[in-house]
């Protein structure tokens, strides 16, 4: 598991899939609000004039020299829910990220958000 302090050092590094194919650049990390552990990252993808931020889980992520390897294939990540480069993740869109990757989504006991950007 990647610790919160470690992941800040990897911002703007390449994100690659299990086969080493470049997906994009690490933009931001969202932590699980219940555990404060890194859960999801946004990756800057697209052409310079049409960039967007796609979401990818950080489960089983591996850090290497100059890259972060995620456990999901490039094609799956590119089809993931996304936001504009200047946008904020709306609370109602959180569940679609988890559903896209076949993960269980559960809000907090008081209905609070699952993800918080760090």
mmCIF file of N, CA and C in Angstrom:
data_model
loop_
_atom_site.group_PDB
_atom_site.id
_atom_site.type_symbol
_atom_site.label_atom_id
_atom_site.label_comp_id
_atom_site.label_asym_id
_atom_site.label_seq_id
_atom_site.Cartn_x
_atom_site.Cartn_y
_atom_site.Cartn_z
ATOM 1 N N UNK A 1 0.844 -1.187 0.000
ATOM 2 C CA UNK A 1 0.000 0.000 0.000
ATOM 3 C C UNK A 1 0.880 1.237 0.000
ATOM 4 N N UNK A 2 0.493 2.216 -0.742
ATOM 5 C CA UNK A 2 1.220 3.478 -0.805
ATOM 6 C C UNK A 2 0.753 4.363 0.341
ATOM 7 N N UNK A 3 1.690 4.934 1.079
ATOM 8 C CA UNK A 3 1.344 5.827 2.179
ATOM 9 C C UNK A 3 1.094 7.232 1.647
ATOM 10 N N UNK A 4 0.251 7.977 2.368
ATOM 11 C CA UNK A 4 -0.103 9.339 1.949
ATOM 12 C C UNK A 4 1.120 10.213 1.745
ATOM 13 N N UNK A 5 2.087 10.130 2.626
ATOM 14 C CA UNK A 5 3.277 10.972 2.512
ATOM 15 C C UNK A 5 4.075 10.628 1.257
ATOM 16 N N UNK A 6 4.137 9.359 0.906
ATOM 17 C CA UNK A 6 4.900 8.922 -0.255
ATOM 18 C C UNK A 6 4.295 9.413 -1.574
ATOM 19 N N UNK A 7 2.996 9.356 -1.688
ATOM 20 C CA UNK A 7 2.350 9.604 -2.972
ATOM 21 C C UNK A 7 2.531 11.044 -3.442
ATOM 22 N N UNK A 8 2.691 11.983 -2.530
ATOM 23 C CA UNK A 8 2.892 13.381 -2.942
ATOM 24 C C UNK A 8 4.153 13.529 -3.788
ATOM 25 N N UNK A 9 5.138 12.694 -3.534
ATOM 26 C CA UNK A 9 6.387 12.742 -4.287
ATOM 27 C C UNK A 9 6.207 12.262 -5.724
ATOM 28 N N UNK A 10 5.145 11.557 -6.010
ATOM 29 C CA UNK A 10 4.947 10.955 -7.330
ATOM 30 C C UNK A 10 4.038 11.772 -8.230
ATOM 31 N N UNK A 11 3.575 12.917 -7.753
ATOM 32 C CA UNK A 11 2.748 13.778 -8.592
ATOM 33 C C UNK A 11 3.548 14.180 -9.834
ATOM 34 N N UNK A 12 2.885 14.168 -10.972
ATOM 35 C CA UNK A 12 3.468 14.483 -12.280
ATOM 36 C C UNK A 12 4.446 13.426 -12.790
ATOM 37 N N UNK A 13 4.426 12.235 -12.213
ATOM 38 C CA UNK A 13 5.204 11.121 -12.742
ATOM 39 C C UNK A 13 4.299 10.288 -13.655
ATOM 40 N N UNK A 14 4.898 9.522 -14.522
ATOM 41 C CA UNK A 14 4.131 8.675 -15.428
ATOM 42 C C UNK A 14 3.364 7.611 -14.655
ATOM 43 N N UNK A 15 2.177 7.310 -15.140
ATOM 44 C CA UNK A 15 1.391 6.188 -14.631
ATOM 45 C C UNK A 15 1.341 5.169 -15.757
ATOM 46 N N UNK A 16 1.698 3.928 -15.432
ATOM 47 C CA UNK A 16 1.718 2.864 -16.432
ATOM 48 C C UNK A 16 0.814 1.726 -15.980
ATOM 49 N N UNK A 17 0.378 0.924 -16.954
ATOM 50 C CA UNK A 17 -0.470 -0.230 -16.636
ATOM 51 C C UNK A 17 0.418 -1.441 -16.346
ATOM 52 N N UNK A 18 -0.170 -2.605 -16.046
ATOM 53 C CA UNK A 18 0.645 -3.785 -15.707
ATOM 54 C C UNK A 18 1.638 -4.200 -16.793
ATOM 55 N N UNK A 19 1.368 -3.869 -18.060
ATOM 56 C CA UNK A 19 2.274 -4.211 -19.153
ATOM 57 C C UNK A 19 3.293 -3.108 -19.432
ATOM 58 N N UNK A 20 3.271 -2.047 -18.615
ATOM 59 C CA UNK A 20 4.221 -0.959 -18.781
ATOM 60 C C UNK A 20 3.809 0.105 -19.781
ATOM 61 N N UNK A 21 2.578 0.041 -20.295
ATOM 62 C CA UNK A 21 2.097 1.042 -21.254
ATOM 63 C C UNK A 21 1.722 2.328 -20.520
ATOM 64 N N UNK A 22 2.218 3.439 -21.014
ATOM 65 C CA UNK A 22 1.956 4.727 -20.382
ATOM 66 C C UNK A 22 0.483 5.103 -20.528
ATOM 67 N N UNK A 23 -0.120 5.479 -19.399
ATOM 68 C CA UNK A 23 -1.512 5.919 -19.387
ATOM 69 C C UNK A 23 -1.580 7.435 -19.360
ATOM 70 N N UNK A 24 -0.741 8.068 -18.567
ATOM 71 C CA UNK A 24 -0.740 9.523 -18.427
ATOM 72 C C UNK A 24 0.114 9.926 -17.245
ATOM 73 N N UNK A 25 -0.118 11.133 -16.740
ATOM 74 C CA UNK A 25 0.657 11.663 -15.618
ATOM 75 C C UNK A 25 -0.214 11.722 -14.368
ATOM 76 N N UNK A 26 0.355 11.340 -13.234
ATOM 77 C CA UNK A 26 -0.365 11.390 -11.962
ATOM 78 C C UNK A 26 -0.645 12.838 -11.607
ATOM 79 N N UNK A 27 -1.906 13.159 -11.387
ATOM 80 C CA UNK A 27 -2.314 14.528 -11.089
ATOM 81 C C UNK A 27 -2.602 14.723 -9.604
ATOM 82 N N UNK A 28 -3.458 13.867 -9.037
ATOM 83 C CA UNK A 28 -3.866 14.039 -7.641
ATOM 84 C C UNK A 28 -4.235 12.687 -7.042
ATOM 85 N N UNK A 29 -4.292 12.661 -5.714
ATOM 86 C CA UNK A 29 -4.653 11.451 -4.988
ATOM 87 C C UNK A 29 -5.873 11.743 -4.132
ATOM 88 N N UNK A 30 -6.795 10.804 -4.123
ATOM 89 C CA UNK A 30 -7.974 10.873 -3.272
ATOM 90 C C UNK A 30 -7.844 9.774 -2.229
ATOM 91 N N UNK A 31 -8.053 10.144 -0.968
ATOM 92 C CA UNK A 31 -7.956 9.170 0.118
ATOM 93 C C UNK A 31 -9.344 8.717 0.529
ATOM 94 N N UNK A 32 -9.397 7.534 1.110
ATOM 95 C CA UNK A 32 -10.624 7.000 1.689
ATOM 96 C C UNK A 32 -10.882 7.794 2.966
ATOM 97 N N UNK A 33 -12.045 8.410 3.081
ATOM 98 C CA UNK A 33 -12.317 9.265 4.236
ATOM 99 C C UNK A 33 -12.416 8.483 5.545
ATOM 100 N N UNK A 34 -12.683 7.196 5.476
ATOM 101 C CA UNK A 34 -12.774 6.392 6.692
ATOM 102 C C UNK A 34 -11.401 6.007 7.228
ATOM 103 N N UNK A 35 -10.431 5.793 6.340
ATOM 104 C CA UNK A 35 -9.111 5.311 6.765
ATOM 105 C C UNK A 35 -7.991 6.316 6.537
ATOM 106 N N UNK A 36 -8.229 7.338 5.738
ATOM 107 C CA UNK A 36 -7.241 8.335 5.333
ATOM 108 C C UNK A 36 -6.088 7.707 4.541
ATOM 109 N N UNK A 37 -6.335 6.561 3.937
ATOM 110 C CA UNK A 37 -5.352 5.881 3.087
ATOM 111 C C UNK A 37 -5.627 6.214 1.629
ATOM 112 N N UNK A 38 -4.586 6.327 0.802
ATOM 113 C CA UNK A 38 -4.798 6.582 -0.628
ATOM 114 C C UNK A 38 -5.679 5.500 -1.246
ATOM 115 N N UNK A 39 -6.694 5.936 -1.998
ATOM 116 C CA UNK A 39 -7.631 4.989 -2.595
ATOM 117 C C UNK A 39 -7.680 5.102 -4.112
ATOM 118 N N UNK A 40 -7.688 6.318 -4.624
ATOM 119 C CA UNK A 40 -7.871 6.568 -6.051
ATOM 120 C C UNK A 40 -6.963 7.719 -6.462
ATOM 121 N N UNK A 41 -6.474 7.655 -7.700
ATOM 122 C CA UNK A 41 -5.685 8.761 -8.243
ATOM 123 C C UNK A 41 -6.343 9.270 -9.507
ATOM 124 N N UNK A 42 -6.059 10.518 -9.834
ATOM 125 C CA UNK A 42 -6.464 11.033 -11.133
ATOM 126 C C UNK A 42 -5.226 11.073 -12.011
ATOM 127 N N UNK A 43 -5.443 10.748 -13.273
ATOM 128 C CA UNK A 43 -4.365 10.713 -14.255
ATOM 129 C C UNK A 43 -4.724 11.674 -15.375
ATOM 130 N N UNK A 44 -3.799 12.549 -15.705
ATOM 131 C CA UNK A 44 -3.999 13.499 -16.805
ATOM 132 C C UNK A 44 -3.745 12.760 -18.116
ATOM 133 N N UNK A 45 -4.774 12.706 -18.964
ATOM 134 C CA UNK A 45 -4.664 12.019 -20.250
ATOM 135 C C UNK A 45 -5.188 12.916 -21.362
ATOM 136 N N UNK A 46 -4.944 12.500 -22.586
ATOM 137 C CA UNK A 46 -5.479 13.194 -23.749
ATOM 138 C C UNK A 46 -4.449 14.070 -24.434
ATOM 139 N N UNK A 47 -4.886 14.674 -25.507
ATOM 140 C CA UNK A 47 -4.047 15.597 -26.264
ATOM 141 C C UNK A 47 -3.860 16.887 -25.471
ATOM 142 N N UNK A 48 -2.783 17.618 -25.717
ATOM 143 C CA UNK A 48 -2.543 18.844 -24.960
ATOM 144 C C UNK A 48 -3.714 19.828 -24.960
ATOM 145 N N UNK A 49 -4.480 19.863 -26.035
ATOM 146 C CA UNK A 49 -5.608 20.803 -26.105
ATOM 147 C C UNK A 49 -6.917 20.206 -25.591
ATOM 148 N N UNK A 50 -6.937 18.903 -25.308
ATOM 149 C CA UNK A 50 -8.174 18.239 -24.869
ATOM 150 C C UNK A 50 -7.892 17.283 -23.718
ATOM 151 N N UNK A 51 -7.239 17.752 -22.693
ATOM 152 C CA UNK A 51 -6.897 16.880 -21.582
ATOM 153 C C UNK A 51 -8.059 16.735 -20.608
ATOM 154 N N UNK A 52 -8.039 15.608 -19.894
ATOM 155 C CA UNK A 52 -9.033 15.324 -18.870
ATOM 156 C C UNK A 52 -8.355 14.519 -17.780
ATOM 157 N N UNK A 53 -9.035 14.379 -16.659
ATOM 158 C CA UNK A 53 -8.516 13.586 -15.545
ATOM 159 C C UNK A 53 -9.370 12.344 -15.394
ATOM 160 N N UNK A 54 -8.750 11.176 -15.549
ATOM 161 C CA UNK A 54 -9.456 9.913 -15.352
ATOM 162 C C UNK A 54 -9.067 9.349 -13.994
ATOM 163 N N UNK A 55 -9.959 8.559 -13.445
ATOM 164 C CA UNK A 55 -9.752 7.988 -12.115
ATOM 165 C C UNK A 55 -9.286 6.543 -12.206
ATOM 166 N N UNK A 56 -8.368 6.163 -11.311
ATOM 167 C CA UNK A 56 -7.887 4.788 -11.246
ATOM 168 C C UNK A 56 -7.627 4.433 -9.778
ATOM 169 N N UNK A 57 -8.056 3.242 -9.361
ATOM 170 C CA UNK A 57 -7.780 2.801 -7.990
ATOM 171 C C UNK A 57 -6.280 2.595 -7.775
ATOM 172 N N UNK A 58 -5.849 2.803 -6.552
ATOM 173 C CA UNK A 58 -4.442 2.617 -6.213
ATOM 174 C C UNK A 58 -4.189 1.289 -5.501
ATOM 175 N N UNK A 59 -5.197 0.402 -5.499
ATOM 176 C CA UNK A 59 -4.977 -0.920 -4.918
ATOM 177 C C UNK A 59 -3.884 -1.625 -5.714
ATOM 178 N N UNK A 60 -2.957 -2.206 -5.042
ATOM 179 C CA UNK A 60 -1.851 -2.941 -5.658
ATOM 180 C C UNK A 60 -0.944 -2.060 -6.526
ATOM 181 N N UNK A 61 -0.968 -0.755 -6.329
ATOM 182 C CA UNK A 61 -0.074 0.131 -7.093
ATOM 183 C C UNK A 61 1.365 -0.109 -6.648
ATOM 184 N N UNK A 62 2.281 -0.003 -7.605
ATOM 185 C CA UNK A 62 3.707 -0.207 -7.349
ATOM 186 C C UNK A 62 4.455 1.051 -7.764
ATOM 187 N N UNK A 63 5.326 1.505 -6.892
ATOM 188 C CA UNK A 63 6.136 2.679 -7.204
ATOM 189 C C UNK A 63 7.462 2.245 -7.785
ATOM 190 N N UNK A 64 7.897 2.907 -8.835
ATOM 191 C CA UNK A 64 9.194 2.636 -9.437
ATOM 192 C C UNK A 64 9.914 3.954 -9.668
ATOM 193 N N UNK A 65 11.116 3.902 -10.180
ATOM 194 C CA UNK A 65 11.856 5.149 -10.433
ATOM 195 C C UNK A 65 11.210 5.951 -11.571
ATOM 196 N N UNK A 66 10.481 6.982 -11.210
ATOM 197 C CA UNK A 66 9.855 7.841 -12.206
ATOM 198 C C UNK A 66 8.497 7.395 -12.694
ATOM 199 N N UNK A 67 7.912 6.360 -12.090
ATOM 200 C CA UNK A 67 6.594 5.909 -12.527
ATOM 201 C C UNK A 67 5.803 5.304 -11.374
ATOM 202 N N UNK A 68 4.487 5.202 -11.596
ATOM 203 C CA UNK A 68 3.583 4.477 -10.708
ATOM 204 C C UNK A 68 2.877 3.452 -11.587
ATOM 205 N N UNK A 69 2.987 2.188 -11.228
ATOM 206 C CA UNK A 69 2.312 1.127 -11.993
ATOM 207 C C UNK A 69 1.017 0.773 -11.261
ATOM 208 N N UNK A 70 -0.097 0.894 -11.985
ATOM 209 C CA UNK A 70 -1.398 0.538 -11.423
ATOM 210 C C UNK A 70 -1.790 -0.856 -11.898
ATOM 211 N N UNK A 71 -2.778 -1.437 -11.248
ATOM 212 C CA UNK A 71 -3.144 -2.823 -11.551
ATOM 213 C C UNK A 71 -4.234 -2.946 -12.618
ATOM 214 N N UNK A 72 -4.579 -1.858 -13.270
ATOM 215 C CA UNK A 72 -5.640 -1.871 -14.282
ATOM 216 C C UNK A 72 -5.058 -1.543 -15.657
ATOM 217 N N UNK A 73 -5.586 -2.203 -16.687
ATOM 218 C CA UNK A 73 -5.101 -2.025 -18.057
ATOM 219 C C UNK A 73 -5.409 -0.626 -18.583
ATOM 220 N N UNK A 74 -4.562 -0.167 -19.485
ATOM 221 C CA UNK A 74 -4.688 1.159 -20.079
ATOM 222 C C UNK A 74 -6.077 1.392 -20.668
ATOM 223 N N UNK A 75 -6.594 0.434 -21.404
ATOM 224 C CA UNK A 75 -7.913 0.582 -22.023
ATOM 225 C C UNK A 75 -9.021 0.761 -21.003
ATOM 226 N N UNK A 76 -8.952 0.027 -19.914
ATOM 227 C CA UNK A 76 -9.958 0.135 -18.859
ATOM 228 C C UNK A 76 -9.885 1.508 -18.188
ATOM 229 N N UNK A 77 -8.671 1.981 -17.950
ATOM 230 C CA UNK A 77 -8.497 3.284 -17.305
ATOM 231 C C UNK A 77 -8.984 4.404 -18.222
ATOM 232 N N UNK A 78 -8.666 4.332 -19.494
ATOM 233 C CA UNK A 78 -9.074 5.384 -20.439
ATOM 234 C C UNK A 78 -10.601 5.497 -20.547
ATOM 235 N N UNK A 79 -11.328 4.413 -20.263
ATOM 236 C CA UNK A 79 -12.796 4.423 -20.320
ATOM 237 C C UNK A 79 -13.433 4.774 -18.976
ATOM 238 N N UNK A 80 -12.610 5.022 -17.971
ATOM 239 C CA UNK A 80 -13.103 5.315 -16.623
ATOM 240 C C UNK A 80 -13.771 6.679 -16.556
ATOM 241 N N UNK A 81 -14.607 6.883 -15.546
ATOM 242 C CA UNK A 81 -15.194 8.213 -15.355
ATOM 243 C C UNK A 81 -14.092 9.269 -15.261
ATOM 244 N N UNK A 82 -14.395 10.460 -15.766
ATOM 245 C CA UNK A 82 -13.390 11.516 -15.789
ATOM 246 C C UNK A 82 -14.021 12.859 -15.447
ATOM 247 N N UNK A 83 -13.146 13.822 -15.194
ATOM 248 C CA UNK A 83 -13.563 15.199 -14.969
ATOM 249 C C UNK A 83 -12.619 16.090 -15.766
ATOM 250 N N UNK A 84 -12.980 17.347 -15.943
ATOM 251 C CA UNK A 84 -12.105 18.303 -16.608
ATOM 252 C C UNK A 84 -10.904 18.618 -15.731
ATOM 253 N N UNK A 85 -9.870 19.133 -16.315
ATOM 254 C CA UNK A 85 -8.636 19.389 -15.570
ATOM 255 C C UNK A 85 -8.803 20.445 -14.480
ATOM 256 N N UNK A 86 -9.806 21.285 -14.574
ATOM 257 C CA UNK A 86 -10.048 22.302 -13.547
ATOM 258 C C UNK A 86 -11.281 21.987 -12.703
ATOM 259 N N UNK A 87 -11.869 20.811 -12.898
ATOM 260 C CA UNK A 87 -13.096 20.451 -12.198
ATOM 261 C C UNK A 87 -12.816 19.749 -10.873
ATOM 262 N N UNK A 88 -13.868 19.630 -10.072
ATOM 263 C CA UNK A 88 -13.829 18.939 -8.789
ATOM 264 C C UNK A 88 -14.754 17.731 -8.895
ATOM 265 N N UNK A 89 -14.382 16.635 -8.273
ATOM 266 C CA UNK A 89 -15.200 15.421 -8.309
ATOM 267 C C UNK A 89 -16.508 15.652 -7.547
ATOM 268 N N UNK A 90 -17.656 15.608 -8.241
ATOM 269 C CA UNK A 90 -18.937 15.748 -7.549
ATOM 270 C C UNK A 90 -19.212 14.503 -6.690
ATOM 271 N N UNK A 91 -19.800 14.690 -5.536
ATOM 272 C CA UNK A 91 -20.088 13.577 -4.621
ATOM 273 C C UNK A 91 -20.909 12.487 -5.305
ATOM 274 N N UNK A 92 -21.854 12.888 -6.141
ATOM 275 C CA UNK A 92 -22.724 11.895 -6.785
ATOM 276 C C UNK A 92 -22.001 11.083 -7.854
ATOM 277 N N UNK A 93 -20.804 11.471 -8.260
ATOM 278 C CA UNK A 93 -20.055 10.717 -9.268
ATOM 279 C C UNK A 93 -19.115 9.685 -8.651
ATOM 280 N N UNK A 94 -18.905 9.740 -7.343
ATOM 281 C CA UNK A 94 -17.986 8.804 -6.695
ATOM 282 C C UNK A 94 -18.362 7.350 -6.971
ATOM 283 N N UNK A 95 -19.625 7.031 -6.831
ATOM 284 C CA UNK A 95 -20.057 5.644 -6.993
ATOM 285 C C UNK A 95 -19.781 5.113 -8.399
ATOM 286 N N UNK A 96 -19.858 5.959 -9.417
ATOM 287 C CA UNK A 96 -19.613 5.489 -10.787
ATOM 288 C C UNK A 96 -18.161 5.048 -10.976
ATOM 289 N N UNK A 97 -17.241 5.683 -10.258
ATOM 290 C CA UNK A 97 -15.833 5.278 -10.333
ATOM 291 C C UNK A 97 -15.676 3.860 -9.796
ATOM 292 N N UNK A 98 -16.246 3.611 -8.637
ATOM 293 C CA UNK A 98 -16.134 2.292 -8.021
ATOM 294 C C UNK A 98 -16.834 1.238 -8.881
ATOM 295 N N UNK A 99 -18.002 1.579 -9.398
ATOM 296 C CA UNK A 99 -18.749 0.625 -10.229
ATOM 297 C C UNK A 99 -17.968 0.280 -11.496
ATOM 298 N N UNK A 100 -17.307 1.265 -12.105
ATOM 299 C CA UNK A 100 -16.520 1.035 -13.320
ATOM 300 C C UNK A 100 -15.446 -0.033 -13.097
ATOM 301 N N UNK A 101 -14.843 -0.030 -11.927
ATOM 302 C CA UNK A 101 -13.775 -0.982 -11.629
ATOM 303 C C UNK A 101 -14.269 -2.220 -10.878
ATOM 304 N N UNK A 102 -15.581 -2.373 -10.742
ATOM 305 C CA UNK A 102 -16.140 -3.548 -10.078
ATOM 306 C C UNK A 102 -15.862 -3.595 -8.581
ATOM 307 N N UNK A 103 -15.759 -2.412 -7.985
ATOM 308 C CA UNK A 103 -15.467 -2.323 -6.558
ATOM 309 C C UNK A 103 -16.722 -1.914 -5.792
ATOM 310 N N UNK A 104 -16.784 -2.326 -4.541
ATOM 311 C CA UNK A 104 -17.917 -1.970 -3.690
ATOM 312 C C UNK A 104 -17.799 -0.518 -3.242
ATOM 313 N N UNK A 105 -18.928 0.196 -3.279
ATOM 314 C CA UNK A 105 -18.958 1.587 -2.828
ATOM 315 C C UNK A 105 -19.858 1.685 -1.612
ATOM 316 N N UNK A 106 -19.353 2.327 -0.577
ATOM 317 C CA UNK A 106 -20.145 2.489 0.639
ATOM 318 C C UNK A 106 -19.829 3.848 1.248
ATOM 319 N N UNK A 107 -20.853 4.677 1.374
ATOM 320 C CA UNK A 107 -20.687 5.985 2.020
ATOM 321 C C UNK A 107 -20.455 5.778 3.515
ATOM 322 N N UNK A 108 -20.031 6.837 4.174
ATOM 323 C CA UNK A 108 -19.842 6.795 5.613
ATOM 324 C C UNK A 108 -21.169 6.637 6.345
ATOM 325 N N UNK A 109 -21.122 6.350 7.628
ATOM 326 C CA UNK A 109 -22.332 6.130 8.435
ATOM 327 C C UNK A 109 -23.264 7.331 8.369
ATOM 328 N N UNK A 110 -22.702 8.516 8.383
ATOM 329 C CA UNK A 110 -23.513 9.732 8.317
ATOM 330 C C UNK A 110 -23.799 10.181 6.899
ATOM 331 N N UNK A 111 -23.497 9.356 5.909
ATOM 332 C CA UNK A 111 -23.734 9.697 4.511
ATOM 333 C C UNK A 111 -22.633 10.533 3.896
ATOM 334 N N UNK A 112 -21.496 10.682 4.611
ATOM 335 C CA UNK A 112 -20.409 11.495 4.084
ATOM 336 C C UNK A 112 -19.736 10.831 2.897
ATOM 337 N N UNK A 113 -18.981 11.630 2.192
ATOM 338 C CA UNK A 113 -18.276 11.174 0.995
ATOM 339 C C UNK A 113 -17.294 10.067 1.321
ATOM 340 N N UNK A 114 -17.025 9.246 0.343
ATOM 341 C CA UNK A 114 -16.041 8.170 0.468
ATOM 342 C C UNK A 114 -14.637 8.676 0.162
ATOM 343 N N UNK A 115 -14.508 9.646 -0.753
ATOM 344 C CA UNK A 115 -13.209 10.114 -1.224
ATOM 345 C C UNK A 115 -12.980 11.587 -0.895
ATOM 346 N N UNK A 116 -11.730 11.893 -0.551
ATOM 347 C CA UNK A 116 -11.322 13.284 -0.325
ATOM 348 C C UNK A 116 -9.981 13.508 -1.018
ATOM 349 N N UNK A 117 -9.873 14.607 -1.720
ATOM 350 C CA UNK A 117 -8.628 14.907 -2.456
ATOM 351 C C UNK A 117 -7.551 15.399 -1.503
ATOM 352 N N UNK A 118 -6.340 14.902 -1.706
ATOM 353 C CA UNK A 118 -5.186 15.342 -0.901
ATOM 354 C C UNK A 118 -4.153 15.963 -1.788
#
